[in-house]
């Protein structure tokens, strides 16, 4: 499959702080690429660099096979929202779109109604953006990013601060843009469960480096089951799991999580044979969040 | 860049501050004509209509300072970010902004000039200096306005915070106008001034020549005279003065100032990184 974005040892330093450290990322055409990382991991810096707002200190990136040094025309095929949408608050949604269309240099403004309809803002009429809800602003931001009919969209934390209804709206819009218009989307978010509902590929970023890239399908296969144990003698359990190399996590004085694909009845039998009887045992599918924390080396790292 | 200019003019049309300064200029022209007409009627004052046009430049520069700070400062970084993302060059973004500011500056000042000339003629009288001299002075003043606008645009383009931009621009305006007036007035100070001393014993007055502490020595005067045209308001004072100044040379100073500040803006702006 064609790769839209590829970075090669991308590095960004601010004085003594390294925001991106030899970062390598690969985004395939038609994918929804979920960029996952803690605060300060480098997600926004990466998106800023890809949008041309900042220059890398070292390394290179190519979009549609063109190096960033000669990328000015390629940017016309991209749309982006970084942190918060860029809106003029004393204008209406339509006026904001007209302004964006003029900036882009669109010959006519006939697509504006279609864009407003797409983001469900076609009934806002003369309402100023300052009176919009966060969700409406975010949807208008997406409409602005779509004004140049891009085939690569970069969304940085698009659902931050949105209410559940707003989150659903944005999720459906992203899926629609990807499926119906074939737009490749890079999306960074803290809402990992939400991201897991739309992403086709993931990139896990930590300390400015991509520590793992994985497709959604492979991830599902790799995600282990989680077994939660409620115990009274936690030290005995920890000692046992340590010696038997179990992938475990102590949540508190009475709770332990085990991240292994094991049969529950077999596991229970094994524990009882070793004089370890849990007060309660529960089996759960591992979430994207716990997978991510495991990748980073457990919750202590968060 | 045409696309960016088109977008800027659309923003201008929607900008309250633009319409406010346009209304202010019309109001000020009417007020000026009315007060001067009253002064002629009541006190038989002698008023040169061209001085009403030339002297407006000092107040108008303040209006332009506020307009530029607010228009460019408002959403400045956001608008620039959005334009970079869709593939515009930073140099084009700056030039489009500067041309927009110049368009507003020149349109508004021209509007004031036309209003004063049309309505001033029957109320105050026509231009008292030769037309060629009037237009040469007006041309020079417009060039100083362009130079001044380029300085304010430099601040508004390179600094992100609207409040800081406005404060710094106002401070720059005050410093430039204060130093221009101070230096020009100090240059006109004589070496000695005459004091009238009263003698009680003889009950008479005598004139005494005293050294003027504000007097600037000739060598220093030469240096100051060289620096005055580097200040747009210094240039304006030279242009509007009654002294015999070579007006053909002054455009070089205005143009140099404009080119230097434009070059500096492009250098700083292209290096600026955006969040």
Coordinates of C-alpha atoms in Angstrom, one line a residue:
Chain A
X1 CA 0.0 0.0 0.0
X2 CA 1.2 3.5 -0.8
X3 CA 2.8 5.4 2.0
X4 CA 1.6 9.0 2.4
X5 CA 3.9 10.1 5.2
X6 CA 7.3 8.8 6.1
X7 CA 9.8 10.3 8.5
X8 CA 13.4 9.5 8.7
X9 CA 15.1 10.0 12.1
X10 CA 13.2 13.2 12.7
X11 CA 14.6 15.2 15.6
X12 CA 13.5 18.4 17.2
X13 CA 15.4 20.1 20.0
X14 CA 14.4 23.2 21.9
X15 CA 17.5 24.4 23.7
X16 CA 18.2 21.6 26.1
X17 CA 15.0 19.7 25.6
X18 CA 14.6 17.1 22.9
X19 CA 11.0 16.9 21.8
X20 CA 11.5 14.5 19.0
X21 CA 14.3 12.0 19.0
X22 CA 15.1 10.1 15.8
X23 CA 11.4 9.6 15.2
X24 CA 10.3 7.2 12.4
X25 CA 6.7 7.0 11.4
X26 CA 4.9 5.5 8.4
X27 CA 1.3 6.3 7.4
X28 CA -0.4 4.3 4.7
X29 CA -2.8 5.8 2.3
X30 CA -6.5 5.5 3.4
X31 CA -5.6 4.7 7.0
X32 CA -6.8 6.3 10.2
X33 CA -3.5 6.5 12.1
X34 CA -3.9 6.9 15.9
X35 CA -0.9 8.6 17.5
X36 CA -0.8 7.6 21.1
X37 CA 1.5 9.1 23.7
X38 CA 1.6 10.8 27.1
X39 CA 1.6 14.6 27.5
X40 CA 4.9 15.9 26.3
X41 CA 5.7 12.7 24.4
X42 CA 6.1 14.7 21.2
X43 CA 2.7 14.3 19.4
X44 CA 1.9 17.9 18.9
X45 CA 5.5 18.8 18.0
X46 CA 5.4 16.1 15.3
X47 CA 2.1 17.5 13.9
X48 CA 3.5 21.1 14.0
X49 CA 6.6 20.0 12.0
X50 CA 4.4 18.1 9.5
X51 CA 2.3 21.2 9.0
X52 CA 5.3 23.4 8.4
X53 CA 4.9 25.5 11.5
X54 CA 8.3 24.4 12.8
X55 CA 11.4 23.0 11.2
X56 CA 13.1 19.8 12.4
X57 CA 16.5 20.2 13.9
X58 CA 17.7 17.0 12.2
X59 CA 16.2 14.3 10.0
X60 CA 13.8 14.4 7.1
X61 CA 10.2 13.6 6.3
X62 CA 8.4 13.0 3.0
X63 CA 4.7 13.5 2.2
X64 CA 3.5 11.8 -1.0
X65 CA 7.2 11.1 -1.6
X66 CA 8.2 14.7 -1.6
X67 CA 10.9 15.8 0.9
X68 CA 9.8 18.6 3.3
X69 CA 12.3 21.0 1.7
X70 CA 10.1 21.2 -1.4
X71 CA 6.8 20.5 0.2
X72 CA 5.0 23.9 -0.2
X73 CA 2.7 22.7 -3.0
X74 CA 2.1 19.3 -1.3
X75 CA 0.6 21.2 1.7
X76 CA -2.2 22.3 -0.5
X77 CA -3.4 18.6 -0.3
X78 CA -3.3 18.7 3.5
X79 CA -5.7 19.9 6.2
X80 CA -5.0 20.2 9.9
X81 CA -6.3 21.2 13.3
X82 CA -3.6 21.7 15.9
X83 CA -4.7 21.8 19.5
X84 CA -7.7 24.1 18.9
X85 CA -9.3 25.1 15.6
X86 CA -8.3 28.4 14.1
X87 CA -11.5 30.4 14.0
X88 CA -12.5 34.1 13.9
X89 CA -14.9 34.4 16.7
X90 CA -16.8 37.5 15.5
X91 CA -17.7 35.8 12.3
X92 CA -20.3 33.2 11.4
X93 CA -19.5 29.6 10.4
X94 CA -20.1 30.6 6.7
X95 CA -17.9 33.7 6.9
X96 CA -15.1 31.7 8.4
X97 CA -15.4 29.2 5.6
X98 CA -15.5 32.1 3.0
X99 CA -12.3 33.5 4.5
X100 CA -10.6 30.1 4.4
X101 CA -11.7 29.6 0.8
X102 CA -10.3 33.0 -0.1
X103 CA -7.0 32.1 1.6
X104 CA -6.9 28.9 -0.4
X105 CA -7.9 30.8 -3.5
X106 CA -10.9 28.7 -4.5
X107 CA -12.5 30.0 -7.6
X108 CA -16.0 29.8 -6.3
X109 CA -17.6 29.3 -2.9
X110 CA -20.3 26.7 -3.9
X111 CA -18.7 24.0 -1.7
X112 CA -19.3 25.9 1.5
X113 CA -22.9 24.8 1.9
X114 CA -21.9 21.2 1.3
X115 CA -19.1 21.5 3.9
X116 CA -21.5 23.1 6.5
X117 CA -23.9 20.3 5.9
X118 CA -21.1 17.7 6.2
X119 CA -20.2 19.0 9.7
X120 CA -23.9 19.5 10.6
X121 CA -23.6 23.3 10.9
X122 CA -25.9 24.2 8.1
X123 CA -28.5 25.6 10.4
X124 CA -26.3 28.0 12.4
X125 CA -27.2 30.9 10.0
X126 CA -26.1 34.2 11.6
X127 CA -24.9 32.8 14.8
X128 CA -21.3 34.0 15.6
X129 CA -18.6 31.5 16.3
X130 CA -18.2 33.0 19.8
X131 CA -21.6 31.6 20.7
X132 CA -20.7 28.1 19.4
X133 CA -20.3 25.1 21.8
X134 CA -16.9 23.4 21.8
X135 CA -18.2 20.6 19.7
X136 CA -19.5 23.0 17.1
X137 CA -16.2 24.8 17.0
X138 CA -14.4 21.6 16.5
X139 CA -16.7 20.6 13.7
X140 CA -16.2 24.0 12.1
X141 CA -12.5 23.6 12.5
X142 CA -12.7 20.3 10.6
X143 CA -14.8 22.0 7.9
X144 CA -12.1 24.6 7.5
X145 CA -9.4 21.9 7.3
X146 CA -11.5 20.3 4.6
X147 CA -12.0 23.4 2.6
X148 CA -9.1 22.7 0.2
X149 CA -10.4 19.2 -0.4
X150 CA -7.4 17.5 1.3
X151 CA -6.5 13.9 1.0
X152 CA -4.4 13.9 4.2
X153 CA -5.9 15.3 7.4
X154 CA -4.0 15.9 10.7
X155 CA -6.1 16.2 13.8
X156 CA -4.4 17.0 17.1
X157 CA -6.6 16.1 20.1
X158 CA -9.8 16.8 18.2
X159 CA -12.1 15.6 21.0
X160 CA -10.5 17.3 23.9
X161 CA -13.1 18.9 26.2
X162 CA -16.0 17.7 24.2
X163 CA -19.2 16.2 25.8
X164 CA -20.2 12.6 24.9
X165 CA -22.5 13.8 22.1
X166 CA -19.7 16.0 20.7
X167 CA -17.3 13.0 20.8
X168 CA -19.8 10.8 18.9
X169 CA -20.3 13.5 16.3
X170 CA -16.6 13.9 15.7
X171 CA -16.0 10.1 15.6
X172 CA -18.8 9.7 13.0
X173 CA -17.4 12.5 11.0
X174 CA -13.9 11.1 11.0
X175 CA -15.2 7.7 9.9
X176 CA -17.3 9.3 7.2
X177 CA -14.4 11.3 5.8
X178 CA -12.2 8.3 5.8
X179 CA -14.7 5.9 4.3
X180 CA -16.6 8.1 1.9
X181 CA -14.0 10.6 0.8
X182 CA -11.0 8.3 1.2
X183 CA -9.1 10.8 3.3
X184 CA -6.1 9.5 5.2
X185 CA -6.2 10.8 8.8
X186 CA -3.5 11.2 11.4
X187 CA -5.2 11.7 14.8
X188 CA -3.6 12.1 18.2
X189 CA -5.7 11.7 21.2
X190 CA -5.6 11.0 24.9
X191 CA -9.0 9.2 24.7
X192 CA -7.6 5.8 23.8
X193 CA -10.9 4.0 24.0
X194 CA -12.4 6.4 21.6
X195 CA -9.3 6.1 19.3
X196 CA -9.6 2.3 19.4
X197 CA -13.1 2.7 17.8
X198 CA -11.8 4.4 14.7
X199 CA -8.1 3.8 14.2
X200 CA -6.9 1.3 11.6
X201 CA -3.2 1.8 12.6
X202 CA -1.4 2.9 15.7
X203 CA 1.8 4.6 16.5
X204 CA 2.9 4.7 20.1
X205 CA 5.2 7.6 20.9
X206 CA 7.3 8.1 24.1
X207 CA 10.0 10.6 24.8
X208 CA 9.9 11.8 21.2
X209 CA 10.4 8.3 19.7
X210 CA 7.9 6.0 18.0
X211 CA 8.3 2.9 20.1
X212 CA 5.8 0.7 18.2
X213 CA 3.8 0.9 15.0
X214 CA 1.1 -1.6 14.6
X215 CA -2.1 -2.2 12.6
X216 CA -5.4 -2.4 14.5
X217 CA -5.9 -6.0 13.4
X218 CA -2.5 -7.2 14.6
X219 CA -3.0 -5.2 17.8
X220 CA -6.3 -7.0 18.5
X221 CA -4.5 -10.4 18.0
X222 CA -1.6 -9.3 20.3
X223 CA -3.7 -7.8 23.1
X224 CA -3.7 -10.2 25.9
X225 CA -6.5 -10.9 28.3
X226 CA -6.5 -9.3 31.7
X227 CA -7.2 -11.2 34.8
X228 CA -8.0 -9.2 37.9
X229 CA -7.4 -10.8 41.3
X230 CA -8.6 -9.6 44.6
X231 CA -6.4 -11.1 47.3
X232 CA -5.7 -10.7 51.0
X233 CA -2.1 -12.0 51.0
X234 CA -0.7 -9.9 48.1
X235 CA 3.0 -10.5 48.9
X236 CA 2.6 -14.3 48.3
X237 CA 1.0 -13.7 45.0
X238 CA 3.6 -11.2 43.9
X239 CA 6.4 -13.6 44.9
X240 CA 4.8 -16.4 42.9
X241 CA 4.1 -14.2 39.8
X242 CA 7.7 -12.9 39.9
X243 CA 9.2 -16.4 40.0
X244 CA 6.9 -17.7 37.3
X245 CA 7.5 -14.7 35.1
X246 CA 4.0 -13.6 34.9
X247 CA 3.3 -10.2 33.3
X248 CA 1.5 -8.6 36.3
X249 CA 0.6 -5.2 37.7
X250 CA -0.1 -4.4 41.4
X251 CA -2.9 -1.9 41.5
X252 CA -3.3 -1.6 45.3
X253 CA -2.8 -3.7 48.5
X254 CA -5.5 -6.1 47.4
X255 CA -5.7 -6.0 43.6
X256 CA -3.4 -7.5 41.0
X257 CA -3.8 -7.6 37.2
X258 CA -2.3 -10.4 35.1
X259 CA -1.8 -9.7 31.4
X260 CA -1.5 -13.2 30.0
X261 CA -3.6 -15.3 27.6
X262 CA -4.3 -18.2 29.8
X263 CA -7.3 -20.3 30.5
X264 CA -9.0 -19.1 33.6
X265 CA -9.8 -22.5 35.0
X266 CA -6.2 -23.7 34.4
X267 CA -4.8 -20.6 36.0
X268 CA -7.1 -21.0 39.0
X269 CA -6.1 -24.6 39.4
X270 CA -2.4 -23.6 39.3
X271 CA -2.9 -21.0 42.0
X272 CA -4.8 -23.3 44.3
X273 CA -2.1 -26.0 43.9
X274 CA 0.4 -23.4 45.1
X275 CA -1.7 -22.6 48.2
X276 CA -2.8 -19.2 46.7
X277 CA -6.5 -18.7 46.9
X278 CA -7.8 -15.4 45.6
X279 CA -10.9 -13.8 47.2
X280 CA -12.2 -12.8 43.8
X281 CA -11.2 -13.4 40.2
X282 CA -12.3 -11.6 37.0
X283 CA -11.3 -12.1 33.4
X284 CA -11.3 -9.1 31.0
X285 CA -10.1 -8.3 27.5
X286 CA -7.1 -5.9 27.6
X287 CA -7.8 -2.3 26.6
X288 CA -5.7 -0.1 24.4
X289 CA -4.9 1.9 27.4
X290 CA -3.4 -1.0 29.4
X291 CA -1.6 -2.2 26.2
X292 CA 0.0 1.2 26.0
X293 CA 0.9 1.3 29.6
X294 CA 2.5 -2.1 29.3
X295 CA 4.5 -0.9 26.3
X296 CA 5.8 1.9 28.4
X297 CA 6.7 -0.6 31.2
X298 CA 3.7 -0.5 33.4
X299 CA 1.6 2.3 35.0
X300 CA 4.6 3.5 37.1
X301 CA 5.9 5.0 34.0
X302 CA 2.9 7.2 33.4
Chain B
X1 CA -0.3 36.4 -2.8
X2 CA -3.3 37.7 -4.6
X3 CA -5.3 35.0 -2.7
X4 CA -4.0 36.3 0.6
X5 CA -4.8 39.9 -0.3
X6 CA -8.3 38.9 -1.3
X7 CA -8.8 37.2 2.0
X8 CA -7.3 40.2 3.9
X9 CA -9.7 42.6 2.2
X10 CA -12.6 40.3 3.1
X11 CA -11.4 40.4 6.7
X12 CA -11.1 44.2 6.5
X13 CA -14.7 44.4 5.3
X14 CA -15.8 42.5 8.4
X15 CA -13.4 44.4 10.7
X16 CA -15.0 46.8 13.2
X17 CA -11.8 48.6 13.9
X18 CA -11.4 49.4 10.1
X19 CA -14.8 51.0 9.9
X20 CA -14.2 52.8 13.2
X21 CA -11.0 54.5 11.9
X22 CA -12.7 55.4 8.7
X23 CA -15.6 57.1 10.7
X24 CA -13.1 58.7 13.0
X25 CA -11.2 60.2 10.1
X26 CA -14.4 61.7 8.6
X27 CA -15.5 63.0 12.0
X28 CA -12.0 64.6 12.5
X29 CA -12.1 66.3 9.1
X30 CA -15.5 67.8 9.8
X31 CA -14.5 68.8 13.4
X32 CA -11.3 70.4 12.1
X33 CA -13.1 72.4 9.4
X34 CA -15.8 73.5 11.8
X35 CA -13.4 74.7 14.6
X36 CA -11.1 76.5 12.1
X37 CA -14.1 78.1 10.4
X38 CA -15.3 79.3 13.8
X39 CA -11.9 80.6 14.6
X40 CA -11.8 82.6 11.3
X41 CA -15.2 84.0 11.9
X42 CA -14.7 84.9 15.6
X43 CA -11.1 85.9 15.7
X44 CA -10.3 86.6 12.0
X45 CA -7.5 84.0 12.3
X46 CA -5.3 83.2 9.3
X47 CA -5.4 79.5 8.6
X48 CA -3.4 77.7 5.9
X49 CA -5.5 74.8 4.6
X50 CA -2.4 72.7 3.7
X51 CA -1.2 72.8 7.3
X52 CA -4.5 71.1 8.3
X53 CA -3.6 68.3 6.0
X54 CA 0.1 68.1 6.8
X55 CA -0.3 68.3 10.6
X56 CA -2.9 65.6 10.7
X57 CA -0.1 63.1 10.0
X58 CA 0.9 63.0 13.7
X59 CA -2.5 62.1 15.0
X60 CA -3.2 59.9 12.0
X61 CA 0.0 57.9 12.8
X62 CA -1.4 57.1 16.2
X63 CA -4.7 55.9 14.6
X64 CA -2.7 53.7 12.3
X65 CA -0.6 52.4 15.2
X66 CA -3.8 51.2 16.9
X67 CA -5.3 49.9 13.7
X68 CA -2.2 47.9 12.8
X69 CA -1.8 46.4 16.3
X70 CA -5.4 45.4 16.5
X71 CA -6.0 44.2 12.9
X72 CA -2.7 42.2 12.6
X73 CA -2.6 41.3 16.3
X74 CA -6.1 39.9 16.3
X75 CA -5.7 36.2 15.5
X76 CA -2.4 37.1 14.0
X77 CA -0.5 33.9 14.9
X78 CA -3.6 31.8 14.2
X79 CA -4.2 33.3 10.8
X80 CA -0.6 32.8 9.9
X81 CA -0.6 29.2 11.2
X82 CA -3.7 28.5 9.1
X83 CA -2.0 30.0 6.0
X84 CA 1.2 28.1 6.5
X85 CA -0.7 24.8 6.9
X86 CA -2.4 25.3 3.5
X87 CA 0.9 26.0 1.8
X88 CA 1.5 29.8 1.8
X89 CA 5.0 31.1 2.1
X90 CA 5.8 33.3 5.2
X91 CA 7.1 36.1 3.0
X92 CA 3.9 36.2 1.0
X93 CA 1.9 36.2 4.2
X94 CA 3.9 39.2 5.5
X95 CA 3.7 41.1 2.2
X96 CA 0.0 40.6 1.9
X97 CA -0.5 42.0 5.5
X98 CA 1.8 45.0 4.8
X99 CA 0.0 45.8 1.6
X100 CA -3.3 45.6 3.4
X101 CA -2.1 48.0 6.1
X102 CA -0.7 50.4 3.5
X103 CA -4.0 50.3 1.6
X104 CA -5.9 51.3 4.7
X105 CA -3.3 53.9 5.6
X106 CA -3.2 55.6 2.2
X107 CA -7.0 55.3 1.6
X108 CA -7.9 56.9 5.0
X109 CA -5.3 59.7 4.7
X110 CA -6.4 60.4 1.2
X111 CA -10.0 60.5 2.3
X112 CA -9.1 63.1 5.0
X113 CA -7.1 65.2 2.5
X114 CA -9.9 65.1 -0.1
X115 CA -12.5 66.1 2.5
X116 CA -10.4 69.0 3.8
X117 CA -9.6 70.2 0.2
X118 CA -13.2 70.0 -1.0
X119 CA -15.1 71.4 2.0
X120 CA -12.2 73.5 3.2
X121 CA -11.9 75.7 0.1
X122 CA -15.3 77.5 0.6
X123 CA -14.9 77.7 4.4
X124 CA -11.2 78.4 4.9
X125 CA -9.8 79.1 1.5
X126 CA -7.6 77.4 -1.1
X127 CA -4.0 76.2 -0.8
X128 CA -1.6 79.0 0.0
X129 CA 1.5 77.4 -1.5
X130 CA 2.2 76.5 -5.1
X131 CA 0.5 73.3 -6.2
X132 CA 3.8 71.7 -7.1
X133 CA 5.2 72.4 -3.7
X134 CA 2.0 71.1 -2.0
X135 CA 2.0 67.9 -3.9
X136 CA 5.8 67.4 -3.3
X137 CA 5.3 67.8 0.4
X138 CA 2.2 65.5 0.3
X139 CA 4.1 62.9 -1.6
X140 CA 7.0 63.1 1.0
X141 CA 4.6 62.8 3.9
X142 CA 2.9 59.8 2.3
X143 CA 6.3 58.1 2.0
X144 CA 7.0 58.8 5.7
X145 CA 3.6 57.3 6.5
X146 CA 4.7 54.2 4.6
X147 CA 8.0 54.1 6.5
X148 CA 6.2 54.4 9.8
X149 CA 3.6 51.7 8.8
X150 CA 6.5 49.4 8.0
X151 CA 7.9 49.8 11.5
X152 CA 4.6 49.1 13.2
X153 CA 3.9 46.2 10.9
X154 CA 7.4 44.8 11.9
X155 CA 6.3 44.8 15.6
X156 CA 2.8 43.3 14.8
X157 CA 4.3 40.6 12.5
X158 CA 7.2 39.4 14.7
X159 CA 5.5 39.5 18.1
X160 CA 2.6 37.0 18.8
X161 CA 0.8 38.7 21.7
X162 CA -1.8 41.3 20.7
X163 CA -1.6 43.2 24.0
X164 CA 2.2 43.3 23.8
X165 CA 2.1 44.4 20.2
X166 CA -0.3 47.2 21.0
X167 CA 1.7 48.4 24.0
X168 CA 5.1 48.3 22.2
X169 CA 3.6 50.1 19.1
X170 CA 2.2 52.9 21.3
X171 CA 5.6 53.2 23.1
X172 CA 7.4 53.3 19.8
X173 CA 5.0 56.0 18.6
X174 CA 5.5 58.1 21.8
X175 CA 9.3 57.7 21.6
X176 CA 9.5 58.6 17.9
X177 CA 7.2 61.6 18.2
X178 CA 8.8 62.9 21.4
X179 CA 12.4 62.6 20.2
X180 CA 11.5 64.2 16.8
X181 CA 9.9 67.2 18.4
X182 CA 12.5 67.5 21.1
X183 CA 15.5 67.4 18.7
X184 CA 13.9 69.8 16.2
X185 CA 13.1 72.3 19.0
X186 CA 16.6 71.9 20.5
X187 CA 18.2 72.6 17.1
X188 CA 16.4 75.9 16.9
X189 CA 17.8 77.1 20.3
X190 CA 20.2 80.1 20.1
X191 CA 23.6 80.1 21.9
X192 CA 22.6 83.1 24.0
X193 CA 19.4 84.6 25.2
X194 CA 18.7 88.0 26.4
X195 CA 17.5 88.5 30.0
X196 CA 16.0 91.7 31.3
X197 CA 17.5 92.6 34.7
X198 CA 15.8 95.2 37.0
X199 CA 18.2 97.4 39.0
X200 CA 16.5 98.7 42.1
X201 CA 19.0 101.4 42.8
X202 CA 18.8 103.0 39.4
X203 CA 15.2 101.8 38.9
X204 CA 16.1 100.7 35.4
X205 CA 16.1 97.6 33.2
X206 CA 19.2 96.3 31.4
X207 CA 19.6 93.6 28.8
X208 CA 22.1 90.9 29.6
X209 CA 23.2 88.2 27.2
X210 CA 23.2 84.8 28.9
X211 CA 24.4 81.5 27.8
X212 CA 21.5 79.2 26.8
X213 CA 21.8 75.9 28.6
X214 CA 19.6 74.2 25.9
X215 CA 21.9 75.3 23.1
X216 CA 23.6 72.4 21.2
X217 CA 27.1 73.0 19.9
X218 CA 27.5 73.1 16.2
X219 CA 29.3 69.7 15.9
X220 CA 26.6 67.9 17.8
X221 CA 24.0 69.8 15.8
X222 CA 25.5 68.3 12.6
X223 CA 25.1 64.8 14.0
X224 CA 21.5 65.4 15.2
X225 CA 20.6 66.9 11.8
X226 CA 21.8 63.6 10.2
X227 CA 19.7 61.5 12.6
X228 CA 16.5 63.4 12.4
X229 CA 15.5 62.0 9.0
X230 CA 16.0 58.5 10.3
X231 CA 12.8 59.1 12.4
X232 CA 9.6 59.2 10.4
X233 CA 8.3 62.0 12.5
X234 CA 11.6 63.9 12.2
X235 CA 11.1 63.6 8.5
X236 CA 7.6 64.8 8.7
X237 CA 8.7 67.8 10.8
X238 CA 11.4 68.6 8.1
X239 CA 8.8 68.3 5.3
X240 CA 6.2 70.5 7.0
X241 CA 8.7 73.1 8.2
X242 CA 8.8 76.5 6.6
X243 CA 12.6 76.2 6.2
X244 CA 14.1 75.7 2.8
X245 CA 14.6 71.9 2.8
X246 CA 15.6 69.8 -0.2
X247 CA 12.4 67.8 -0.6
X248 CA 13.9 65.8 -3.5
X249 CA 16.3 64.1 -1.1
X250 CA 14.0 63.2 1.7
X251 CA 12.2 60.3 -0.1
X252 CA 15.5 58.4 0.0
X253 CA 15.4 58.4 3.8
X254 CA 11.8 57.2 3.8
X255 CA 12.5 54.5 1.3
X256 CA 15.6 53.4 3.1
X257 CA 13.7 53.1 6.4
X258 CA 10.9 51.2 4.7
X259 CA 13.3 48.8 2.9
X260 CA 15.3 48.1 6.1
X261 CA 12.3 47.4 8.3
X262 CA 10.7 45.2 5.6
X263 CA 14.0 43.2 5.3
X264 CA 14.2 42.8 9.0
X265 CA 10.6 41.7 9.2
X266 CA 11.1 39.1 6.5
X267 CA 14.3 37.8 8.3
X268 CA 12.7 37.5 11.7
X269 CA 9.3 36.3 10.4
X270 CA 10.7 33.5 8.3
X271 CA 12.8 32.3 11.3
X272 CA 9.8 32.4 13.6
X273 CA 8.4 29.1 14.7
X274 CA 4.7 28.7 15.4
X275 CA 2.9 26.7 18.0

